[in-house]
Short mmCIF file of C-alpha atoms in Angstrom, two decimals:
data_model
loop_
_atom_site.label_atom_id
_atom_site.label_comp_id
_atom_site.label_asym_id
_atom_site.label_seq_id
_atom_site.Cartn_x
_atom_site.Cartn_y
_atom_site.Cartn_z
CA MET B 314 119.40 153.30 166.65
CA ASP B 315 116.92 152.61 163.72
CA LEU B 316 115.17 155.99 163.53
CA GLN B 317 113.04 154.93 160.53
CA ASN B 318 111.31 152.23 162.30
CA THR B 319 111.04 152.99 166.00
CA SER B 320 107.34 153.94 166.92
CA LEU B 321 106.17 156.64 169.26
CA THR B 322 105.44 153.86 171.83
CA GLY B 323 108.96 152.30 171.28
CA LEU B 324 110.52 155.85 171.74
CA ARG B 325 108.43 156.37 174.95
CA GLN B 326 109.70 153.05 176.44
CA LEU B 327 113.26 153.88 175.62
CA LEU B 328 112.88 157.46 177.24
CA ASP B 329 111.13 156.20 180.19
CA SER B 330 113.57 153.36 180.69
CA ARG B 331 116.49 155.83 180.85
CA SER B 332 117.83 153.87 177.88
CA ILE B 333 118.32 157.05 176.01
CA SER B 334 117.98 160.53 177.31
CA ALA B 335 115.76 163.27 175.61
CA PRO B 336 118.72 165.31 174.67
CA GLU B 337 120.37 162.35 173.28
CA LEU B 338 117.40 161.30 171.09
CA ALA B 339 117.02 164.77 169.83
CA ASP B 340 120.64 164.88 168.71
CA ALA B 341 120.31 161.67 167.14
CA TYR B 342 117.56 163.06 164.85
CA LEU B 343 119.59 166.34 164.27
CA ASP B 344 122.44 164.13 163.25
CA ARG B 345 120.55 162.45 160.74
CA ILE B 346 118.99 165.61 159.46
CA ARG B 347 122.52 166.87 158.75
CA THR B 348 123.44 163.68 157.03
CA VAL B 349 120.26 163.16 154.78
CA ASP B 350 118.32 166.25 154.35
CA ASP B 351 120.84 168.10 151.97
CA THR B 352 119.57 165.51 149.53
CA LEU B 353 115.94 165.41 150.45
CA LEU B 354 115.21 169.02 151.35
CA SER B 355 112.31 167.96 153.63
CA TYR B 356 112.90 170.95 155.99
CA ILE B 357 112.86 174.65 155.46
CA THR B 358 113.76 175.65 158.91
CA VAL B 359 115.66 173.11 161.18
CA THR B 360 115.81 174.48 164.96
CA PRO B 361 118.68 172.83 166.74
CA GLU B 362 118.78 175.27 169.62
CA GLU B 363 115.23 175.31 170.27
CA ALA B 364 115.07 171.46 170.14
CA ARG B 365 117.97 170.99 172.74
CA ALA B 366 116.47 173.46 175.13
CA GLN B 367 113.07 171.55 174.74
CA ALA B 368 114.77 168.15 175.23
CA GLN B 369 116.46 169.46 178.41
CA LYS B 370 113.13 170.52 179.77
CA ALA B 371 111.51 167.15 178.62
CA GLN B 372 114.35 165.40 180.57
CA ALA B 373 113.44 166.97 183.74
CA ARG B 374 109.97 166.06 183.29
CA ILE B 375 110.78 162.45 182.70
CA ASP B 376 113.18 162.55 185.58
CA ALA B 377 110.29 163.77 187.78
CA GLY B 378 108.17 160.68 186.56
CA SER B 379 105.50 162.89 185.12
CA ALA B 380 105.99 162.32 181.35
CA ALA B 381 103.19 162.62 179.04
CA PRO B 382 103.01 160.46 175.84
CA LEU B 383 104.77 162.73 173.59
CA THR B 384 107.39 164.12 176.24
CA GLY B 385 110.77 164.24 174.83
CA ILE B 386 109.65 163.01 171.29
CA PRO B 387 111.13 164.81 168.49
CA LEU B 388 108.60 166.00 165.69
CA ALA B 389 108.52 168.03 162.55
CA ILE B 390 105.65 170.78 162.19
CA LYS B 391 104.52 171.67 158.72
CA ASP B 392 105.48 175.28 157.75
CA ASN B 393 102.02 176.60 157.64
CA LEU B 394 101.26 176.21 161.42
CA CYS B 395 102.40 179.18 163.44
CA THR B 396 105.46 178.70 166.04
CA ASP B 397 106.04 181.30 168.50
CA GLY B 398 109.59 182.80 167.51
CA VAL B 399 110.45 180.43 164.74
CA ARG B 400 109.98 181.39 161.22
CA THR B 401 106.68 180.20 159.25
CA THR B 402 106.90 180.91 155.72
CA CYS B 403 104.17 178.71 154.09
CA SER B 404 107.01 178.08 151.58
CA SER B 405 106.01 181.30 150.05
CA ARG B 406 108.22 184.46 149.38
CA MET B 407 105.41 186.45 150.57
CA LEU B 408 106.12 185.11 154.30
CA GLU B 409 109.68 184.57 153.84
CA ASP B 410 110.69 186.67 157.01
CA PHE B 411 107.40 186.09 158.95
CA VAL B 412 108.17 185.06 162.55
CA PRO B 413 104.70 184.63 164.49
CA PRO B 414 104.38 185.91 168.03
CA TYR B 415 102.38 182.90 169.21
CA ASP B 416 101.54 179.25 168.59
CA ALA B 417 99.02 177.42 166.60
CA THR B 418 96.62 175.62 168.98
CA ALA B 419 97.97 172.25 167.91
CA VAL B 420 101.56 173.39 168.60
CA GLU B 421 100.52 174.88 171.95
CA LYS B 422 99.03 171.33 172.73
CA LEU B 423 102.16 169.54 171.90
CA LYS B 424 104.27 172.00 173.95
CA ALA B 425 101.87 171.26 176.98
CA GLN B 426 103.36 167.59 176.77
CA ASP B 427 107.03 169.01 176.39
CA PHE B 428 107.42 167.56 172.90
CA VAL B 429 110.62 168.49 170.85
CA MET B 430 110.48 170.60 167.72
CA LEU B 431 113.07 169.61 165.25
CA GLY B 432 111.96 172.29 162.75
CA LYS B 433 109.48 173.37 160.09
CA ALA B 434 108.75 170.97 157.10
CA SER B 435 108.65 172.07 153.73
CA MET B 436 105.34 172.24 151.63
CA ASP B 437 103.75 173.45 148.45
CA GLU B 438 103.51 177.16 148.65
CA PHE B 439 100.40 178.07 150.83
CA ALA B 440 99.49 174.40 150.66
CA MET B 441 98.57 174.65 146.94
CA GLY B 442 99.91 171.65 144.86
CA GLY B 443 100.27 167.87 145.03
CA SER B 444 103.92 167.72 144.52
CA ASN B 445 105.94 169.96 147.06
CA GLN B 446 107.55 171.41 143.93
CA THR B 447 105.82 174.79 144.25
CA SER B 448 107.69 175.78 147.37
CA ALA B 449 109.82 178.75 146.98
CA PHE B 450 112.61 177.33 149.48
CA ALA B 451 112.91 173.61 149.57
CA LYS B 452 111.44 171.18 146.74
CA THR B 453 111.39 168.18 148.62
CA ARG B 454 112.40 164.56 147.19
CA ASN B 455 110.88 161.28 147.66
CA PRO B 456 113.16 159.12 150.17
CA TYR B 457 112.23 156.08 147.87
CA ASP B 458 113.57 157.63 144.68
CA THR B 459 115.18 161.09 144.79
CA SER B 460 114.11 161.67 141.28
CA CYS B 461 110.49 161.54 142.17
CA VAL B 462 108.13 163.79 144.11
CA PRO B 463 107.11 163.12 147.79
CA GLY B 464 103.57 164.42 147.12
CA GLY B 465 101.86 167.36 148.62
CA SER B 466 101.29 169.57 149.93
CA SER B 467 102.53 168.18 153.18
CA GLY B 468 105.41 166.61 151.19
CA GLY B 469 108.11 167.62 153.76
CA SER B 470 106.30 166.22 156.75
CA ALA B 471 105.87 162.85 154.95
CA ALA B 472 109.23 162.62 153.42
CA ALA B 473 110.85 163.52 156.87
CA VAL B 474 109.02 160.75 158.58
CA SER B 475 109.77 158.27 156.06
CA ALA B 476 113.53 159.06 156.15
CA GLY B 477 113.67 159.02 159.81
CA LEU B 478 114.37 162.95 160.15
CA CYS B 479 111.62 163.04 162.74
CA ALA B 480 109.50 160.70 164.75
CA ALA B 481 106.23 161.96 163.45
CA ALA B 482 105.02 165.12 161.96
CA LEU B 483 101.96 167.56 161.64
CA GLY B 484 100.66 168.25 158.28
CA SER B 485 97.37 169.66 157.05
CA ASP B 486 94.84 168.35 154.50
CA THR B 487 92.61 170.43 152.33
CA GLY B 488 92.10 167.77 149.54
CA GLY B 489 94.30 165.08 150.25
CA SER B 490 97.46 166.94 151.36
CA ILE B 491 98.28 164.60 154.34
CA ARG B 492 96.99 161.41 152.61
CA GLN B 493 98.65 161.40 149.23
CA PRO B 494 102.27 162.35 150.41
CA ALA B 495 101.85 159.66 153.09
CA ALA B 496 101.14 157.31 150.17
CA PHE B 497 103.81 158.50 148.04
CA CYS B 498 106.32 158.29 150.72
CA GLY B 499 105.33 154.81 152.48
CA VAL B 500 104.04 156.19 155.71
CA THR B 501 100.62 156.58 157.48
CA GLY B 502 98.69 159.74 157.30
CA LEU B 503 95.34 160.66 159.17
CA LYS B 504 92.96 163.28 157.82
CA PRO B 505 90.56 164.01 161.03
CA THR B 506 87.02 164.94 160.81
CA TYR B 507 86.68 168.66 160.01
CA GLY B 508 86.42 170.24 163.46
CA ARG B 509 88.23 167.63 165.21
CA VAL B 510 91.35 169.73 165.61
CA SER B 511 91.36 173.63 166.03
CA ARG B 512 92.62 175.44 162.77
CA TYR B 513 93.64 178.59 164.99
CA GLY B 514 97.16 179.39 163.87
CA LEU B 515 96.97 177.49 160.59
CA VAL B 516 97.63 179.67 157.77
CA ALA B 517 94.26 179.31 155.94
CA PHE B 518 94.23 177.99 152.26
CA ALA B 519 90.35 176.94 152.21
CA SER B 520 88.68 177.42 155.64
CA SER B 521 85.89 174.99 155.00
CA LEU B 522 88.12 172.24 153.88
CA ASP B 523 91.52 172.37 155.81
CA GLN B 524 92.36 170.11 158.79
CA ILE B 525 95.56 169.59 160.79
CA GLY B 526 96.44 165.88 161.31
CA PRO B 527 99.31 163.58 161.95
CA ILE B 528 101.69 161.88 159.57
CA ALA B 529 103.56 158.87 161.23
CA HIS B 530 104.96 155.34 160.86
CA SER B 531 101.73 153.69 161.89
CA ALA B 532 98.05 154.09 162.74
CA ARG B 533 98.80 153.75 166.36
CA ASP B 534 101.05 156.51 166.18
CA CYS B 535 98.65 158.71 164.40
CA GLY B 536 96.28 157.89 167.33
CA ILE B 537 98.68 159.00 169.85
CA LEU B 538 99.38 162.28 168.06
CA LEU B 539 95.61 163.02 167.28
CA SER B 540 94.85 162.47 171.19
CA ALA B 541 97.46 165.08 171.83
CA ILE B 542 96.19 167.78 169.56
CA ALA B 543 92.38 167.12 169.35
CA GLY B 544 89.60 169.01 170.97
CA GLN B 545 87.39 172.23 170.90
CA ASP B 546 89.17 175.51 171.13
CA PRO B 547 87.23 178.80 171.95
CA ARG B 548 89.62 180.70 169.38
CA ASP B 549 88.33 178.71 166.45
CA ALA B 550 84.47 178.69 165.92
CA THR B 551 84.68 175.85 163.54
CA SER B 552 86.18 173.27 166.08
CA ALA B 553 83.58 170.76 167.27
CA ALA B 554 82.28 170.44 170.92
CA GLN B 555 83.16 166.83 170.65
CA PRO B 556 84.71 164.83 173.68
CA VAL B 557 88.42 163.50 172.83
CA PRO B 558 88.37 159.76 173.14
CA ASP B 559 91.37 157.58 173.29
CA PHE B 560 91.71 157.23 169.49
CA ASN B 561 93.49 153.76 169.87
CA GLU B 562 91.00 152.25 172.05
CA LYS B 563 89.70 149.90 169.56
CA VAL B 564 93.29 148.66 168.50
CA GLY B 565 93.67 145.04 168.53
CA LYS B 566 89.93 144.17 168.46
CA SER B 567 88.49 141.71 165.89
CA LEU B 568 87.34 142.99 162.60
CA LYS B 569 84.95 140.15 162.42
CA GLY B 570 81.57 141.53 161.06
CA MET B 571 82.99 144.92 160.10
CA LYS B 572 81.46 146.00 156.77
CA ILE B 573 83.99 147.45 154.41
CA ALA B 574 82.56 149.28 151.21
CA LEU B 575 84.35 149.23 148.02
CA PRO B 576 82.84 152.05 145.52
CA LYS B 577 83.29 150.87 141.95
CA GLU B 578 84.07 154.36 140.86
CA PHE B 579 87.51 154.32 142.68
CA TYR B 580 88.59 151.35 140.77
CA GLY B 581 88.06 152.36 137.16
CA ASP B 582 90.55 153.14 134.31
CA ALA B 583 92.00 156.19 135.80
CA VAL B 584 93.83 154.30 138.41
CA ASP B 585 96.75 152.34 137.42
CA ASP B 586 96.74 148.63 137.43
CA GLU B 587 99.40 148.12 140.10
CA VAL B 588 97.66 150.37 142.48
CA LYS B 589 94.41 148.88 141.85
CA GLU B 590 95.56 145.38 142.46
CA ALA B 591 97.37 146.29 145.66
CA VAL B 592 94.06 147.79 147.13
CA LEU B 593 91.91 144.96 146.04
CA ALA B 594 94.48 142.59 147.68
CA ALA B 595 94.26 144.32 150.95
CA ALA B 596 90.38 144.10 150.63
CA LYS B 597 90.91 140.52 150.41
CA THR B 598 93.14 140.46 153.45
CA TYR B 599 90.36 142.38 155.25
CA ALA B 600 87.79 139.59 154.28
CA SER B 601 90.26 137.09 155.51
CA MET B 602 90.14 138.76 158.88
CA GLY B 603 86.28 138.36 158.95
CA ALA B 604 85.34 141.68 157.41
CA GLU B 605 82.39 141.71 154.77
CA LEU B 606 83.02 143.47 151.60
CA VAL B 607 80.27 145.56 150.14
CA ASP B 608 79.98 146.70 146.63
CA CYS B 609 78.64 150.29 146.43
CA SER B 610 78.60 153.45 144.02
CA ILE B 611 79.31 157.31 144.23
CA SER B 612 77.90 158.28 141.10
CA THR B 613 78.70 162.07 141.65
CA LEU B 614 82.52 161.35 141.90
CA LYS B 615 82.99 162.42 138.36
CA TYR B 616 82.18 165.88 139.53
CA ALA B 617 84.36 165.97 142.56
CA VAL B 618 87.61 167.62 141.27
CA ALA B 619 85.76 170.31 139.59
CA ALA B 620 83.59 171.08 142.70
CA TYR B 621 86.61 170.92 144.91
CA TYR B 622 88.79 173.26 142.92
CA LEU B 623 85.88 175.75 142.53
CA ILE B 624 85.30 175.68 146.51
CA ALA B 625 88.93 175.67 147.29
CA SER B 626 90.07 178.26 144.96
CA ALA B 627 87.21 180.61 145.95
CA GLU B 628 88.06 180.36 149.43
CA ALA B 629 91.87 180.75 148.78
CA ALA B 630 91.36 184.04 146.85
CA SER B 631 89.41 185.39 149.62
CA ASN B 632 92.00 184.17 152.38
CA LEU B 633 94.92 185.44 150.39
CA SER B 634 93.45 188.87 149.74
CA ARG B 635 95.00 190.20 153.23
CA PHE B 636 98.51 189.55 151.72
CA ASP B 637 99.02 192.86 150.11
CA GLY B 638 102.45 193.81 151.54
CA ILE B 639 100.81 196.53 153.77
CA LYS B 640 98.76 194.55 156.18
CA TYR B 641 100.75 191.15 155.65
CA GLY B 642 103.42 189.85 153.52
CA LEU B 643 106.55 191.13 151.23
CA ARG B 644 106.75 194.83 151.06
CA GLY B 645 106.13 195.86 147.45
CA GLU B 646 107.64 198.88 145.74
CA GLY B 647 105.90 201.69 143.75
CA LYS B 648 104.91 205.08 143.80
CA THR B 649 101.31 204.54 144.25
CA PHE B 650 99.06 202.36 146.53
CA ASP B 651 98.01 200.25 143.61
CA GLN B 652 101.62 199.87 142.43
CA MET B 653 102.97 198.65 145.70
CA ILE B 654 100.11 196.13 146.14
CA ARG B 655 100.71 194.97 142.61
CA ASP B 656 104.50 194.57 143.05
CA SER B 657 103.94 192.92 146.54
CA ARG B 658 101.75 190.14 145.09
CA SER B 659 103.39 189.67 141.70
CA ARG B 660 106.79 189.10 143.61
CA GLY B 661 105.54 187.23 146.75
CA PHE B 662 103.08 184.64 145.17
CA GLY B 663 104.34 181.89 142.84
CA ASP B 664 102.55 180.61 139.75
CA GLU B 665 100.38 178.00 141.12
CA VAL B 666 98.95 180.59 143.90
CA LYS B 667 98.35 183.13 141.28
CA ARG B 668 96.66 180.48 139.26
CA ARG B 669 94.06 179.68 142.04
CA ILE B 670 93.66 183.13 143.04
CA LEU B 671 92.63 183.95 139.31
CA LEU B 672 90.36 180.81 139.40
CA GLY B 673 88.68 181.67 142.67
CA ASN B 674 88.06 185.40 141.85
CA TYR B 675 86.51 184.29 138.54
CA ALA B 676 84.23 181.81 140.27
CA LEU B 677 83.10 184.52 142.59
CA SER B 678 82.73 187.39 140.08
CA SER B 679 79.52 189.01 139.26
CA GLY B 680 77.58 186.75 136.74
CA TYR B 681 79.58 183.61 137.37
CA TYR B 682 78.80 183.00 141.12
CA ASP B 683 75.56 181.37 140.46
CA ALA B 684 77.11 179.40 137.40
CA TYR B 685 80.03 177.97 139.24
CA TYR B 686 80.48 178.62 142.96
CA ARG B 687 76.81 178.01 143.84
CA LYS B 688 76.62 174.81 141.95
CA ALA B 689 79.78 173.43 143.63
CA LEU B 690 78.22 174.09 146.95
CA ALA B 691 75.09 172.16 146.00
CA LEU B 692 77.37 169.32 144.92
CA LYS B 693 79.11 169.51 148.61
CA GLN B 694 75.60 168.51 149.86
CA GLU B 695 75.30 165.68 147.33
CA PHE B 696 78.52 164.19 148.37
CA ILE B 697 77.43 164.30 151.99
CA GLN B 698 74.23 162.49 151.11
CA GLU B 699 76.01 159.78 149.10
CA TYR B 700 78.37 158.98 151.79
CA ASP B 701 75.44 159.09 154.42
CA ARG B 702 73.77 156.55 152.26
CA ILE B 703 76.81 154.17 152.04
CA PHE B 704 77.36 154.34 155.85
CA GLN B 705 73.95 153.07 156.42
CA THR B 706 75.12 149.68 155.18
CA ALA B 707 78.79 149.91 155.88
CA ASP B 708 81.23 150.74 158.47
CA ILE B 709 84.23 151.92 156.38
CA ILE B 710 85.27 152.76 152.82
CA LEU B 711 88.11 151.38 151.12
CA THR B 712 89.69 153.25 148.00
CA PRO B 713 93.17 153.80 146.74
CA THR B 714 94.60 157.06 148.11
CA ALA B 715 95.87 158.13 144.73
CA PRO B 716 95.55 156.84 141.17
CA THR B 717 99.38 156.36 140.77
CA VAL B 718 102.60 156.10 142.84
CA ALA B 719 105.05 158.85 142.95
CA TYR B 720 105.92 160.38 139.66
CA PRO B 721 109.13 161.96 138.54
CA ILE B 722 109.97 165.41 139.33
CA GLY B 723 108.81 167.80 136.63
CA GLN B 724 106.57 165.47 134.72
CA GLN B 725 103.44 167.42 135.60
CA ASP B 726 104.87 170.91 135.78
CA GLN B 727 103.48 172.09 132.53
CA ASP B 728 100.08 170.43 132.92
CA PRO B 729 98.27 171.74 136.19
CA VAL B 730 95.08 170.09 135.24
CA LYS B 731 96.55 166.64 134.99
CA MET B 732 97.82 167.30 138.77
CA TYR B 733 94.40 168.32 139.66
CA THR B 734 92.74 165.39 138.40
CA ALA B 735 95.05 163.04 140.47
CA ASP B 736 93.23 164.26 143.40
CA ILE B 737 89.96 162.42 142.48
CA CYS B 738 90.70 159.86 145.23
CA THR B 739 90.94 162.32 148.27
CA VAL B 740 88.94 165.33 147.74
CA THR B 741 85.50 164.10 148.47
CA VAL B 742 86.52 163.40 151.97
CA ASN B 743 87.24 167.15 152.62
CA ILE B 744 84.05 168.19 150.73
CA ALA B 745 81.99 165.93 153.07
CA SER B 746 84.08 166.70 156.21
CA LEU B 747 84.83 163.15 156.89
CA PRO B 748 87.92 161.46 158.49
CA ALA B 749 90.18 159.17 156.33
CA ILE B 750 93.53 157.31 157.05
CA SER B 751 96.13 156.31 154.33
CA THR B 752 98.55 153.50 154.98
CA PRO B 753 100.94 151.55 152.73
CA CYS B 754 99.51 148.29 151.18
CA GLY B 755 102.23 147.49 148.52
CA TYR B 756 104.76 148.42 146.36
CA ASN B 757 104.95 148.67 142.46
CA LYS B 758 107.62 147.03 140.37
CA ALA B 759 110.18 149.80 140.78
CA GLY B 760 109.58 149.48 144.46
CA MET B 761 107.57 152.55 145.02
CA PRO B 762 105.01 152.54 147.97
CA ILE B 763 101.28 152.20 147.06
CA GLY B 764 98.75 153.68 149.65
CA MET B 765 95.26 152.76 150.48
CA SER B 766 92.60 154.87 152.20
CA LEU B 767 90.07 154.12 154.74
CA ILE B 768 87.16 156.64 154.98
CA GLY B 769 84.87 156.74 158.14
CA ARG B 770 81.84 158.32 159.65
CA ARG B 771 82.31 161.86 161.11
CA PHE B 772 84.11 161.60 164.51
CA ASP B 773 84.93 157.91 164.21
CA GLU B 774 88.68 158.15 163.73
CA ALA B 775 88.77 155.22 166.09
CA THR B 776 87.43 152.72 163.97
CA LEU B 777 89.87 153.78 161.03
CA ILE B 778 92.87 153.49 163.38
CA GLN B 779 91.35 149.89 164.33
CA ALA B 780 91.03 148.91 160.77
CA ALA B 781 94.41 150.36 159.57
CA ASP B 782 96.24 148.97 162.39
CA ALA B 783 94.86 145.46 161.86
CA PHE B 784 96.20 145.51 158.15
CA GLU B 785 99.62 147.00 159.35
CA GLN B 786 100.17 144.13 161.84
CA GLY B 787 100.52 141.78 158.80
CA PHE B 788 102.21 144.10 156.24
CA THR B 789 106.05 144.29 155.97
CA VAL B 790 107.14 147.81 155.31
CA ILE B 791 110.17 148.33 153.07
CA PRO B 792 111.98 151.19 154.59
CA ALA B 793 113.27 154.01 152.08
CA LYS B 794 117.06 154.40 151.47
CA PRO B 795 117.49 158.07 151.19
CA GLU B 796 121.25 157.98 151.88
CA GLY B 797 121.57 155.95 148.56
CA GLY B 798 119.33 158.35 146.59
CA ALA B 799 116.67 155.43 145.68
CA ALA B 800 115.27 152.13 146.75
CA LYS B 801 116.95 149.15 145.03
#
């Protein structure tokens, strides 16, 4: 069975037609994990017992003729989403032994459909990073070339989907953490509108930016998964009181007359030529479908990375203050209260997390709050207004997902600022609370995937899925070859 290319719809048909049973499908994925994941390290925790028990329950539902879209479908869950009775580490020593007594709302909704959880996918520690190499437990590798990073922070989820180690996965996106690894690993990732999916049970990084979303083989699959997890939640005051539509309702409809904006700042010298050429070629493909290309500008883009890291780091410093080894996290040693906390946080947090806590506390400190943090919040309003202006004359916006393809492991370890600036193509979406989807649009000379992003109006994920699907129908995906270690 070709686990790397079978869609959620295809798996649904196989299960409902009894061509394969839910337990057999779960075992097929578990076997592939055993075969491939020692090389990729996409999972921190694999849950075969839970998966088989859930598969048996799903099969009973299928046999009763009451299957939901995700009944019996094997998925991976990013390890910052709480799972009742299953370890949730956030890839950090601080939470190495944390076993939640409850499920995140998104996981709860998947369980209501009797999905099958294969395990918890690796990530950058507390979702802080763009390479998946800040993980304390499993530094995931790219399925297309295991000498390269898979992207981050949802690198484990993206690599697992790309390598056929799950049918689809949940990730979280604070500044591109679904879209960038999806681009690096040659799959599709959707960052929903802020508030579309409840954040209850998501271990917070930056509360005003975090959003849970799907990573899958296609835009249609992302729509199926988003339909399952979206909706208002009384346990999350930031979840939006918006109806949950059929996110695939526009799939297959003509793009004739759709206006697609291309902001010139996203196609500058900072973007590799091969990436730029692939995305602009995709724009021409859209034009051949009847879409109208519109030139535009986002003049404030040069401030995006600085504004994002000030806001995100300030919120991270606040959110992570609770991890002191007493209320939460690794228990420190010492004769005094201060010594215990210092030891807990020194040993529990990795370098990148410590760096962002320091930056965030600095930005929030007396004398610097107005100079930095308040100005970053003012820029947030500027970005919202810039996007509103573009959407007055365009339906969606097309940009590269990342300035480069996946880079070699270790290349940026000693230069965190270079890694931060690589987020230039993704962070404004989170700052402005917009939805965006990344899908493959080409490959460079070395065979590494190139991703393009479509950005839409708030709560208009259906149009993004429509446009991404239209492109995907004419694009041939070159599957990764993780068993060989690299694509050839």
